[in-house]
Short mmCIF file of N, CA, C and O in Angstrom, two decimals:
data_model
loop_
_atom_site.label_atom_id
_atom_site.label_comp_id
_atom_site.label_asym_id
_atom_site.label_seq_id
_atom_site.Cartn_x
_atom_site.Cartn_y
_atom_site.Cartn_z
N THR T 17 -78.10 208.29 160.27
CA THR T 17 -77.84 207.31 159.45
C THR T 17 -76.23 207.10 158.83
O THR T 17 -75.72 206.04 158.91
N SER T 18 -76.06 208.04 158.61
CA SER T 18 -74.60 208.21 157.99
C SER T 18 -73.68 208.17 158.63
O SER T 18 -72.28 207.44 158.63
N THR T 19 -73.94 208.64 160.04
CA THR T 19 -73.17 208.09 161.00
C THR T 19 -72.93 206.72 161.24
O THR T 19 -71.87 206.67 161.73
N ARG T 20 -73.83 206.45 161.48
CA ARG T 20 -74.03 204.67 161.95
C ARG T 20 -73.37 204.01 161.03
O ARG T 20 -72.52 203.24 161.24
N ALA T 21 -73.48 204.30 159.62
CA ALA T 21 -72.85 203.53 158.84
C ALA T 21 -71.56 203.67 158.82
O ALA T 21 -70.30 202.81 158.73
N ARG T 22 -70.91 205.07 159.39
CA ARG T 22 -69.56 205.09 159.06
C ARG T 22 -68.39 204.52 160.22
O ARG T 22 -67.91 203.74 160.02
N ARG T 23 -69.54 204.31 161.32
CA ARG T 23 -68.87 204.02 162.72
C ARG T 23 -69.04 202.38 162.38
O ARG T 23 -68.00 201.56 162.59
N PHE T 24 -69.93 201.78 161.53
CA PHE T 24 -70.00 200.35 161.49
C PHE T 24 -69.10 199.77 160.51
O PHE T 24 -68.01 198.91 160.52
N TRP T 25 -68.50 200.71 159.69
CA TRP T 25 -67.79 200.52 158.69
C TRP T 25 -65.99 200.55 159.33
O TRP T 25 -65.43 199.78 159.06
N ALA T 26 -66.19 201.68 159.98
CA ALA T 26 -64.88 201.60 160.94
C ALA T 26 -64.49 200.47 161.66
O ALA T 26 -63.44 200.13 161.83
N ILE T 27 -65.44 199.95 162.36
CA ILE T 27 -65.57 198.93 163.19
C ILE T 27 -64.86 197.59 162.30
O ILE T 27 -64.24 196.73 162.53
N GLY T 28 -65.42 197.18 161.21
CA GLY T 28 -65.28 196.10 160.54
C GLY T 28 -63.73 196.33 160.00
O GLY T 28 -63.47 195.37 159.88
N LEU T 29 -63.43 197.57 159.46
CA LEU T 29 -62.10 197.80 159.23
C LEU T 29 -61.13 197.71 160.47
O LEU T 29 -59.95 197.12 160.37
N PHE T 30 -61.33 197.93 161.22
CA PHE T 30 -60.31 197.60 162.78
C PHE T 30 -60.42 196.46 162.98
O PHE T 30 -59.24 195.96 163.36
N CYS T 31 -61.59 195.64 162.80
CA CYS T 31 -61.41 194.21 163.10
C CYS T 31 -60.38 193.47 161.94
O CYS T 31 -59.63 192.90 162.01
N ARG T 32 -60.60 193.92 160.84
CA ARG T 32 -59.65 193.38 159.47
C ARG T 32 -58.13 193.72 159.94
O ARG T 32 -57.29 193.10 159.69
N ALA T 33 -57.96 194.56 160.09
CA ALA T 33 -56.53 195.30 160.56
C ALA T 33 -55.80 194.23 161.65
O ALA T 33 -54.72 194.21 161.51
N TYR T 34 -57.03 193.40 162.65
CA TYR T 34 -56.05 192.74 163.61
C TYR T 34 -56.36 191.22 163.51
O TYR T 34 -56.37 190.63 163.91
N GLY T 35 -56.81 191.08 161.94
CA GLY T 35 -56.83 189.70 161.26
C GLY T 35 -57.99 189.13 161.37
O GLY T 35 -58.51 187.77 161.39
N VAL T 36 -59.31 189.86 162.34
CA VAL T 36 -60.78 189.23 162.47
C VAL T 36 -61.55 189.20 161.14
O VAL T 36 -61.70 190.45 160.64
N GLU T 37 -61.64 188.09 160.76
CA GLU T 37 -62.47 188.14 159.12
C GLU T 37 -63.69 187.24 159.69
O GLU T 37 -63.59 185.87 159.75
N PRO T 38 -64.88 187.68 159.79
CA PRO T 38 -66.16 186.90 160.18
C PRO T 38 -66.13 185.97 159.10
O PRO T 38 -66.11 186.07 157.93
N SER T 39 -67.21 184.83 159.25
CA SER T 39 -67.59 183.84 158.43
C SER T 39 -68.67 184.26 158.02
O SER T 39 -69.30 183.97 156.57
N VAL T 40 -69.83 185.10 158.64
CA VAL T 40 -70.94 185.56 158.53
C VAL T 40 -71.36 187.17 158.77
O VAL T 40 -70.59 187.55 159.89
N TYR T 41 -71.86 187.98 157.96
CA TYR T 41 -72.10 189.09 158.23
C TYR T 41 -73.58 189.33 158.24
O TYR T 41 -74.14 188.71 157.49
N ALA T 42 -74.00 190.15 159.25
CA ALA T 42 -75.57 190.18 159.76
C ALA T 42 -75.26 192.26 159.72
O ALA T 42 -74.51 192.46 160.31
N GLY T 43 -76.85 192.60 159.23
CA GLY T 43 -76.80 194.06 159.76
C GLY T 43 -78.39 194.42 159.94
O GLY T 43 -78.96 193.40 159.47
N HIS T 44 -78.26 195.67 160.17
CA HIS T 44 -80.06 195.80 160.50
C HIS T 44 -80.12 197.21 159.77
O HIS T 44 -79.33 198.04 160.33
N SER T 45 -81.13 197.59 159.07
CA SER T 45 -81.24 198.60 158.58
C SER T 45 -79.90 199.18 157.63
O SER T 45 -79.48 198.31 156.52
N ILE T 46 -79.42 200.52 158.09
CA ILE T 46 -78.27 200.79 157.08
C ILE T 46 -77.23 199.58 157.42
O ILE T 46 -76.46 199.53 156.57
N GLY T 47 -77.02 199.32 158.47
CA GLY T 47 -76.22 197.78 158.75
C GLY T 47 -76.08 196.90 157.51
O GLY T 47 -74.73 196.21 157.69
N GLU T 48 -76.98 196.77 157.08
CA GLU T 48 -77.06 195.85 156.02
C GLU T 48 -76.30 195.99 154.80
O GLU T 48 -75.90 194.91 154.40
N TYR T 49 -76.21 197.46 154.53
CA TYR T 49 -75.34 197.80 153.40
C TYR T 49 -73.92 197.59 153.73
O TYR T 49 -73.19 197.22 153.02
N VAL T 50 -73.80 197.80 155.17
CA VAL T 50 -72.29 197.84 155.40
C VAL T 50 -72.17 196.46 155.38
O VAL T 50 -70.81 196.11 154.74
N ALA T 51 -72.67 195.31 155.67
CA ALA T 51 -72.48 194.05 155.89
C ALA T 51 -72.19 193.58 154.93
O ALA T 51 -71.39 192.77 154.11
N ALA T 52 -72.98 193.84 153.82
CA ALA T 52 -72.82 193.43 152.23
C ALA T 52 -71.62 193.60 151.57
O ALA T 52 -71.08 193.04 150.84
N THR T 53 -71.56 195.28 151.94
CA THR T 53 -70.01 195.72 151.42
C THR T 53 -68.87 195.18 151.96
O THR T 53 -67.79 194.58 151.57
N MET T 54 -68.96 194.88 153.34
CA MET T 54 -67.55 194.23 154.14
C MET T 54 -67.86 192.73 153.42
O MET T 54 -66.51 191.94 153.28
N ALA T 55 -68.84 191.95 152.98
CA ALA T 55 -68.78 190.58 152.52
C ALA T 55 -68.50 190.46 151.07
O ALA T 55 -68.10 189.54 150.54
N GLY T 56 -68.55 191.75 150.41
CA GLY T 56 -67.85 191.71 149.20
C GLY T 56 -69.48 191.49 148.14
O GLY T 56 -68.81 191.74 146.87
N VAL T 57 -70.26 191.71 148.57
CA VAL T 57 -71.44 192.10 147.44
C VAL T 57 -71.43 193.39 146.79
O VAL T 57 -71.69 193.14 145.55
N PHE T 58 -71.18 194.49 147.36
CA PHE T 58 -70.99 195.82 146.69
C PHE T 58 -69.55 196.07 146.86
O PHE T 58 -68.80 195.89 147.77
N ASP T 59 -68.85 196.88 145.90
CA ASP T 59 -67.92 197.91 146.17
C ASP T 59 -68.29 199.18 146.86
O ASP T 59 -69.38 199.10 146.68
N LEU T 60 -67.08 199.67 147.43
CA LEU T 60 -67.72 200.85 148.27
C LEU T 60 -68.25 201.78 147.15
O LEU T 60 -69.35 202.62 147.98
N PRO T 61 -67.79 202.15 146.05
CA PRO T 61 -68.49 203.27 145.71
C PRO T 61 -70.00 202.95 145.25
O PRO T 61 -71.16 203.34 145.25
N THR T 62 -70.25 201.71 145.11
CA THR T 62 -71.84 201.29 144.49
C THR T 62 -72.48 201.34 145.97
O THR T 62 -73.66 201.72 145.84
N ALA T 63 -72.08 200.54 146.96
CA ALA T 63 -72.63 201.05 148.43
C ALA T 63 -73.09 202.27 148.82
O ALA T 63 -74.09 202.70 149.47
N ILE T 64 -72.08 203.50 148.43
CA ILE T 64 -72.36 204.60 148.47
C ILE T 64 -73.46 205.26 147.50
O ILE T 64 -74.37 205.72 148.32
N THR T 65 -73.92 204.54 146.53
CA THR T 65 -74.67 205.30 145.68
C THR T 65 -75.90 204.62 146.06
O THR T 65 -77.01 205.28 146.12
N VAL T 66 -75.76 203.31 146.58
CA VAL T 66 -76.96 202.60 147.05
C VAL T 66 -77.72 203.27 148.32
O VAL T 66 -79.01 203.90 148.32
N VAL T 67 -76.92 203.63 149.09
CA VAL T 67 -77.07 204.11 150.59
C VAL T 67 -77.66 205.45 150.26
O VAL T 67 -78.89 206.45 150.41
N ALA T 68 -76.97 206.63 149.10
CA ALA T 68 -77.58 207.65 148.81
C ALA T 68 -79.06 207.92 148.28
O ALA T 68 -79.89 208.74 148.46
N THR T 69 -79.04 207.08 147.55
CA THR T 69 -80.42 206.88 146.94
C THR T 69 -81.55 206.37 147.84
O THR T 69 -82.47 206.81 147.65
N ARG T 70 -80.97 205.31 148.37
CA ARG T 70 -81.92 204.85 149.75
C ARG T 70 -82.38 206.18 150.68
O ARG T 70 -83.64 206.44 150.83
N ALA T 71 -81.35 207.04 150.85
CA ALA T 71 -82.07 208.22 151.95
C ALA T 71 -82.59 209.24 150.96
O ALA T 71 -83.48 209.82 151.73
N ARG T 72 -82.65 209.49 149.67
CA ARG T 72 -82.88 210.49 148.85
C ARG T 72 -85.14 209.64 148.63
O ARG T 72 -85.55 210.65 148.52
N THR T 73 -84.78 208.67 148.44
CA THR T 73 -86.28 207.75 148.13
C THR T 73 -87.05 207.53 149.43
O THR T 73 -88.16 207.13 149.29
N SER T 74 -86.42 207.21 150.41
CA SER T 74 -87.06 207.14 151.75
C SER T 74 -87.82 208.06 152.50
O SER T 74 -87.24 209.08 152.63
N PRO T 75 -89.08 207.89 153.04
CA PRO T 75 -89.74 209.17 153.36
C PRO T 75 -88.99 209.37 154.85
O PRO T 75 -88.32 208.07 155.82
N MET T 76 -88.74 210.69 155.29
CA MET T 76 -88.34 210.89 156.67
C MET T 76 -89.63 210.86 157.58
O MET T 76 -90.34 211.90 157.45
N THR T 77 -89.14 210.40 158.61
CA THR T 77 -89.88 210.24 159.70
C THR T 77 -89.44 210.61 161.10
O THR T 77 -88.23 210.57 161.02
N SER T 78 -89.92 210.73 162.36
CA SER T 78 -89.22 211.41 163.51
C SER T 78 -88.62 209.90 163.78
O SER T 78 -87.44 210.01 164.25
N SER T 79 -89.18 208.60 163.69
CA SER T 79 -88.32 207.37 163.92
C SER T 79 -87.23 207.01 162.83
O SER T 79 -86.38 205.97 163.47
N THR T 80 -87.23 207.66 162.10
CA THR T 80 -86.23 207.11 160.97
C THR T 80 -85.10 208.10 160.86
O THR T 80 -84.29 208.18 160.26
N ALA T 81 -85.36 209.59 160.93
CA ALA T 81 -84.61 210.61 160.97
C ALA T 81 -83.43 210.52 162.06
O ALA T 81 -83.08 211.59 162.83
N ARG T 82 -82.66 209.58 162.23
CA ARG T 82 -81.86 209.64 163.20
C ARG T 82 -79.97 209.74 162.60
O ARG T 82 -80.11 209.49 161.35
N THR T 83 -79.29 210.19 163.30
CA THR T 83 -78.10 210.44 162.89
C THR T 83 -77.15 209.25 163.21
O THR T 83 -77.26 208.40 164.36
#
């Protein structure tokens, strides 16, 4: 999960570096938090706290235990 979040975040920063700023953000699962942060809903420290809390409180199953 954290690997995917880092990839999504890096892609967002890469796009911004080239002047691409979407008018709409969307994500699925961990990508929802990345999209919300890129859209300005969360600052980065708050997003990290929310994702860490989600990871601690979510039950781990074989289908959700991806990196």
